[in-house]
Each structure stands twice: as C-alpha cells, then as structure tokens.
mmCIF file with all atom_site columns, C-alpha atoms in Angstrom:
data_model
loop_
_atom_site.group_PDB
_atom_site.id
_atom_site.type_symbol
_atom_site.label_atom_id
_atom_site.label_alt_id
_atom_site.label_comp_id
_atom_site.label_asym_id
_atom_site.label_entity_id
_atom_site.label_seq_id
_atom_site.pdbx_PDB_ins_code
_atom_site.Cartn_x
_atom_site.Cartn_y
_atom_site.Cartn_z
_atom_site.occupancy
_atom_site.B_iso_or_equiv
_atom_site.pdbx_formal_charge
_atom_site.auth_seq_id
_atom_site.auth_comp_id
_atom_site.auth_asym_id
_atom_site.auth_atom_id
_atom_site.pdbx_PDB_model_num
ATOM 1  C CA . MET A 1 1  ? 96.995 107.841 61.421 1.00 0.00 ? 1  MET A CA 1
ATOM 2  C CA . SER A 1 2  ? 94.542 105.507 61.408 1.00 0.00 ? 2  SER A CA 1
ATOM 3  C CA . ASP A 1 3  ? 91.147 106.003 59.735 1.00 0.00 ? 3  ASP A CA 1
ATOM 4  C CA . MET A 1 4  ? 89.718 105.266 63.557 1.00 0.00 ? 4  MET A CA 1
ATOM 5  C CA . LEU A 1 5  ? 91.739 107.636 65.184 1.00 0.00 ? 5  LEU A CA 1
ATOM 6  C CA . ALA A 1 6  ? 91.093 110.973 62.444 1.00 0.00 ? 6  ALA A CA 1
ATOM 7  C CA . THR A 1 7  ? 87.672 109.804 62.870 1.00 0.00 ? 7  THR A CA 1
ATOM 8  C CA . VAL A 1 8  ? 87.924 110.538 66.682 1.00 0.00 ? 8  VAL A CA 1
ATOM 9  C CA . ILE A 1 9  ? 89.670 113.560 66.561 1.00 0.00 ? 9  ILE A CA 1
ATOM 10 C CA . THR A 1 10 ? 87.292 114.904 64.079 1.00 0.00 ? 10 THR A CA 1
ATOM 11 C CA . THR A 1 11 ? 84.556 114.100 66.156 1.00 0.00 ? 11 THR A CA 1
ATOM 12 C CA . LEU A 1 12 ? 85.587 115.587 69.072 1.00 0.00 ? 12 LEU A CA 1
ATOM 13 C CA . THR A 1 13 ? 87.007 118.868 67.719 1.00 0.00 ? 13 THR A CA 1
ATOM 14 C CA . GLN A 1 14 ? 83.662 119.587 65.006 1.00 0.00 ? 14 GLN A CA 1
ATOM 15 C CA . GLN A 1 15 ? 80.782 117.816 66.549 1.00 0.00 ? 15 GLN A CA 1
ATOM 16 C CA . ALA A 1 16 ? 81.770 117.746 70.012 1.00 0.00 ? 16 ALA A CA 1
ATOM 17 C CA . ALA A 1 17 ? 83.219 121.044 69.701 1.00 0.00 ? 17 ALA A CA 1
ATOM 18 C CA . LEU A 1 18 ? 86.543 120.367 71.504 1.00 0.00 ? 18 LEU A CA 1
ATOM 19 C CA . PRO A 1 19 ? 89.598 122.755 70.824 1.00 0.00 ? 19 PRO A CA 1
ATOM 20 C CA . PRO A 1 20 ? 91.655 121.186 68.349 1.00 0.00 ? 20 PRO A CA 1
ATOM 21 C CA . GLY A 1 21 ? 94.895 121.731 70.109 1.00 0.00 ? 21 GLY A CA 1
ATOM 22 C CA . PRO A 1 22 ? 94.785 119.869 72.851 1.00 0.00 ? 22 PRO A CA 1
ATOM 23 C CA . VAL A 1 23 ? 93.160 116.703 71.186 1.00 0.00 ? 23 VAL A CA 1
ATOM 24 C CA . GLN A 1 24 ? 96.025 114.521 70.021 1.00 0.00 ? 24 GLN A CA 1
ATOM 25 C CA . PRO A 1 25 ? 96.688 111.041 69.713 1.00 0.00 ? 25 PRO A CA 1
ATOM 26 C CA . GLN A 1 26 ? 98.971 111.165 72.599 1.00 0.00 ? 26 GLN A CA 1
ATOM 27 C CA . ALA A 1 27 ? 96.812 113.294 74.941 1.00 0.00 ? 27 ALA A CA 1
ATOM 28 C CA . THR A 1 28 ? 95.036 111.905 77.704 1.00 0.00 ? 28 THR A CA 1
ATOM 29 C CA . LEU A 1 29 ? 91.257 112.270 77.358 1.00 0.00 ? 29 LEU A CA 1
ATOM 30 C CA . THR A 1 30 ? 91.404 114.155 80.607 1.00 0.00 ? 30 THR A CA 1
ATOM 31 C CA . ALA A 1 31 ? 94.001 116.556 79.004 1.00 0.00 ? 31 ALA A CA 1
ATOM 32 C CA . ALA A 1 32 ? 91.822 116.935 75.546 1.00 0.00 ? 32 ALA A CA 1
ATOM 33 C CA . GLY A 1 33 ? 88.844 117.798 77.483 1.00 0.00 ? 33 GLY A CA 1
ATOM 34 C CA . VAL A 1 34 ? 86.944 114.234 76.799 1.00 0.00 ? 34 VAL A CA 1
ATOM 35 C CA . ASP A 1 35 ? 83.860 114.562 79.241 1.00 0.00 ? 35 ASP A CA 1
ATOM 36 C CA . SER A 1 36 ? 80.272 112.835 79.120 1.00 0.00 ? 36 SER A CA 1
ATOM 37 C CA . MET A 1 37 ? 79.123 114.743 76.647 1.00 0.00 ? 37 MET A CA 1
ATOM 38 C CA . ALA A 1 38 ? 81.797 114.570 74.259 1.00 0.00 ? 38 ALA A CA 1
ATOM 39 C CA . ILE A 1 39 ? 81.629 110.504 74.303 1.00 0.00 ? 39 ILE A CA 1
ATOM 40 C CA . ALA A 1 40 ? 77.743 110.914 74.616 1.00 0.00 ? 40 ALA A CA 1
ATOM 41 C CA . VAL A 1 41 ? 78.524 112.917 70.570 1.00 0.00 ? 41 VAL A CA 1
ATOM 42 C CA . LEU A 1 42 ? 81.126 110.506 69.418 1.00 0.00 ? 42 LEU A CA 1
ATOM 43 C CA . ALA A 1 43 ? 78.885 107.648 69.873 1.00 0.00 ? 43 ALA A CA 1
ATOM 44 C CA . MET A 1 44 ? 75.911 109.522 68.556 1.00 0.00 ? 44 MET A CA 1
ATOM 45 C CA . ILE A 1 45 ? 78.484 109.936 65.135 1.00 0.00 ? 45 ILE A CA 1
ATOM 46 C CA . LEU A 1 46 ? 79.940 106.326 65.332 1.00 0.00 ? 46 LEU A CA 1
ATOM 47 C CA . GLU A 1 47 ? 76.325 105.010 64.824 1.00 0.00 ? 47 GLU A CA 1
ATOM 48 C CA . GLU A 1 48 ? 74.545 107.290 62.408 1.00 0.00 ? 48 GLU A CA 1
ATOM 49 C CA . ASP A 1 49 ? 77.914 107.632 60.113 1.00 0.00 ? 49 ASP A CA 1
ATOM 50 C CA . HIS A 1 50 ? 79.341 104.578 60.710 1.00 0.00 ? 50 HIS A CA 1
ATOM 51 C CA . GLY A 1 51 ? 76.941 102.420 61.557 1.00 0.00 ? 51 GLY A CA 1
ATOM 52 C CA . LEU A 1 52 ? 78.810 100.971 64.389 1.00 0.00 ? 52 LEU A CA 1
ATOM 53 C CA . VAL A 1 53 ? 77.064 100.382 67.905 1.00 0.00 ? 53 VAL A CA 1
ATOM 54 C CA . ILE A 1 54 ? 79.170 101.437 70.939 1.00 0.00 ? 54 ILE A CA 1
ATOM 55 C CA . PRO A 1 55 ? 77.018 102.150 74.090 1.00 0.00 ? 55 PRO A CA 1
ATOM 56 C CA . GLU A 1 56 ? 78.668 105.092 76.029 1.00 0.00 ? 56 GLU A CA 1
ATOM 57 C CA . SER A 1 57 ? 79.199 103.031 79.129 1.00 0.00 ? 57 SER A CA 1
ATOM 58 C CA . ASP A 1 58 ? 81.499 100.859 76.995 1.00 0.00 ? 58 ASP A CA 1
ATOM 59 C CA . LEU A 1 59 ? 83.343 104.455 75.627 1.00 0.00 ? 59 LEU A CA 1
ATOM 60 C CA . SER A 1 60 ? 83.188 106.008 78.934 1.00 0.00 ? 60 SER A CA 1
ATOM 61 C CA . SER A 1 61 ? 84.897 102.544 80.805 1.00 0.00 ? 61 SER A CA 1
ATOM 62 C CA . LEU A 1 62 ? 88.027 103.727 79.276 1.00 0.00 ? 62 LEU A CA 1
ATOM 63 C CA . SER A 1 63 ? 89.908 106.258 82.443 1.00 0.00 ? 63 SER A CA 1
ATOM 64 C CA . GLY A 1 64 ? 90.740 109.504 82.042 1.00 0.00 ? 64 GLY A CA 1
ATOM 65 C CA . ASN A 1 65 ? 94.442 108.671 81.876 1.00 0.00 ? 65 ASN A CA 1
ATOM 66 C CA . SER A 1 66 ? 93.464 106.919 78.448 1.00 0.00 ? 66 SER A CA 1
ATOM 67 C CA . THR A 1 67 ? 94.716 108.571 75.189 1.00 0.00 ? 67 THR A CA 1
ATOM 68 C CA . VAL A 1 68 ? 92.664 109.852 72.468 1.00 0.00 ? 68 VAL A CA 1
ATOM 69 C CA . ALA A 1 69 ? 94.908 107.204 70.890 1.00 0.00 ? 69 ALA A CA 1
ATOM 70 C CA . ASP A 1 70 ? 93.723 104.566 72.944 1.00 0.00 ? 70 ASP A CA 1
ATOM 71 C CA . LEU A 1 71 ? 90.112 105.579 72.753 1.00 0.00 ? 71 LEU A CA 1
ATOM 72 C CA . ALA A 1 72 ? 90.776 104.644 68.909 1.00 0.00 ? 72 ALA A CA 1
ATOM 73 C CA . ALA A 1 73 ? 92.087 101.514 69.411 1.00 0.00 ? 73 ALA A CA 1
ATOM 74 C CA . PHE A 1 74 ? 89.037 100.418 71.434 1.00 0.00 ? 74 PHE A CA 1
ATOM 75 C CA . ILE A 1 75 ? 86.563 101.667 68.836 1.00 0.00 ? 75 ILE A CA 1
ATOM 76 C CA . GLU A 1 76 ? 88.503 99.493  66.414 1.00 0.00 ? 76 GLU A CA 1
ATOM 77 C CA . ARG A 1 77 ? 88.527 96.417  68.353 1.00 0.00 ? 77 ARG A CA 1
ATOM 78 C CA . HIS A 1 78 ? 85.136 96.925  68.955 1.00 0.00 ? 78 HIS A CA 1
ATOM 79 C CA . GLN A 1 79 ? 84.093 96.976  65.383 1.00 0.00 ? 79 GLN A CA 1
ATOM 80 C CA . THR A 1 80 ? 86.210 93.887  64.606 1.00 0.00 ? 80 THR A CA 1
ATOM 81 C CA . ALA A 1 81 ? 84.703 92.138  67.014 1.00 0.00 ? 81 ALA A CA 1
ATOM 82 C CA . THR A 1 82 ? 81.433 92.787  65.859 1.00 0.00 ? 82 THR A CA 1
ATOM 83 C CA . ALA A 1 83 ? 82.174 92.364  61.966 1.00 0.00 ? 83 ALA A CA 1
#
C-alpha cells in the first residue's frame, strides 16, 4: 500500500468518520461512502498535514465508480505535477 493510499484511507476513516469496513483500496467511492463532506475533509487534511493544495472540485471530479485507490493515485499525480 502506498503512503498516499494509507493517508487517504486513514483520513477518510478517522477524520471524515467513514466506517473502515467499506473504505478499502478497490472499493468504489460510492460504496465506500465518500461524499462531498468526506472530500472536503480530505482536501483540508492534505493541505494542513501535507502542504498539498488540491481544490475540492478537482477531487470531486472523480466519478463514484472510481476506487479509493484511484483517488490516492489522482492525489499522487497532482503531488508529482506540482513538485
């Protein structure tokens, strides 16, 4: 598991208060319960804890059929592009 994937899962389950069972790497965002509030929390934590600014609208651009791993990969690509 990549560091970013672990960060995403931890943030969604501990900070956004999603139940850990459904928040698995291959779960779709819809199945994991990732909604606009969870995305907002994720964006805030990424900025506060990792200095990574990604607009919520960019994070929300992923479809509900995208997986939790897709979300982490999207963040990693953004991080690499802005480094």
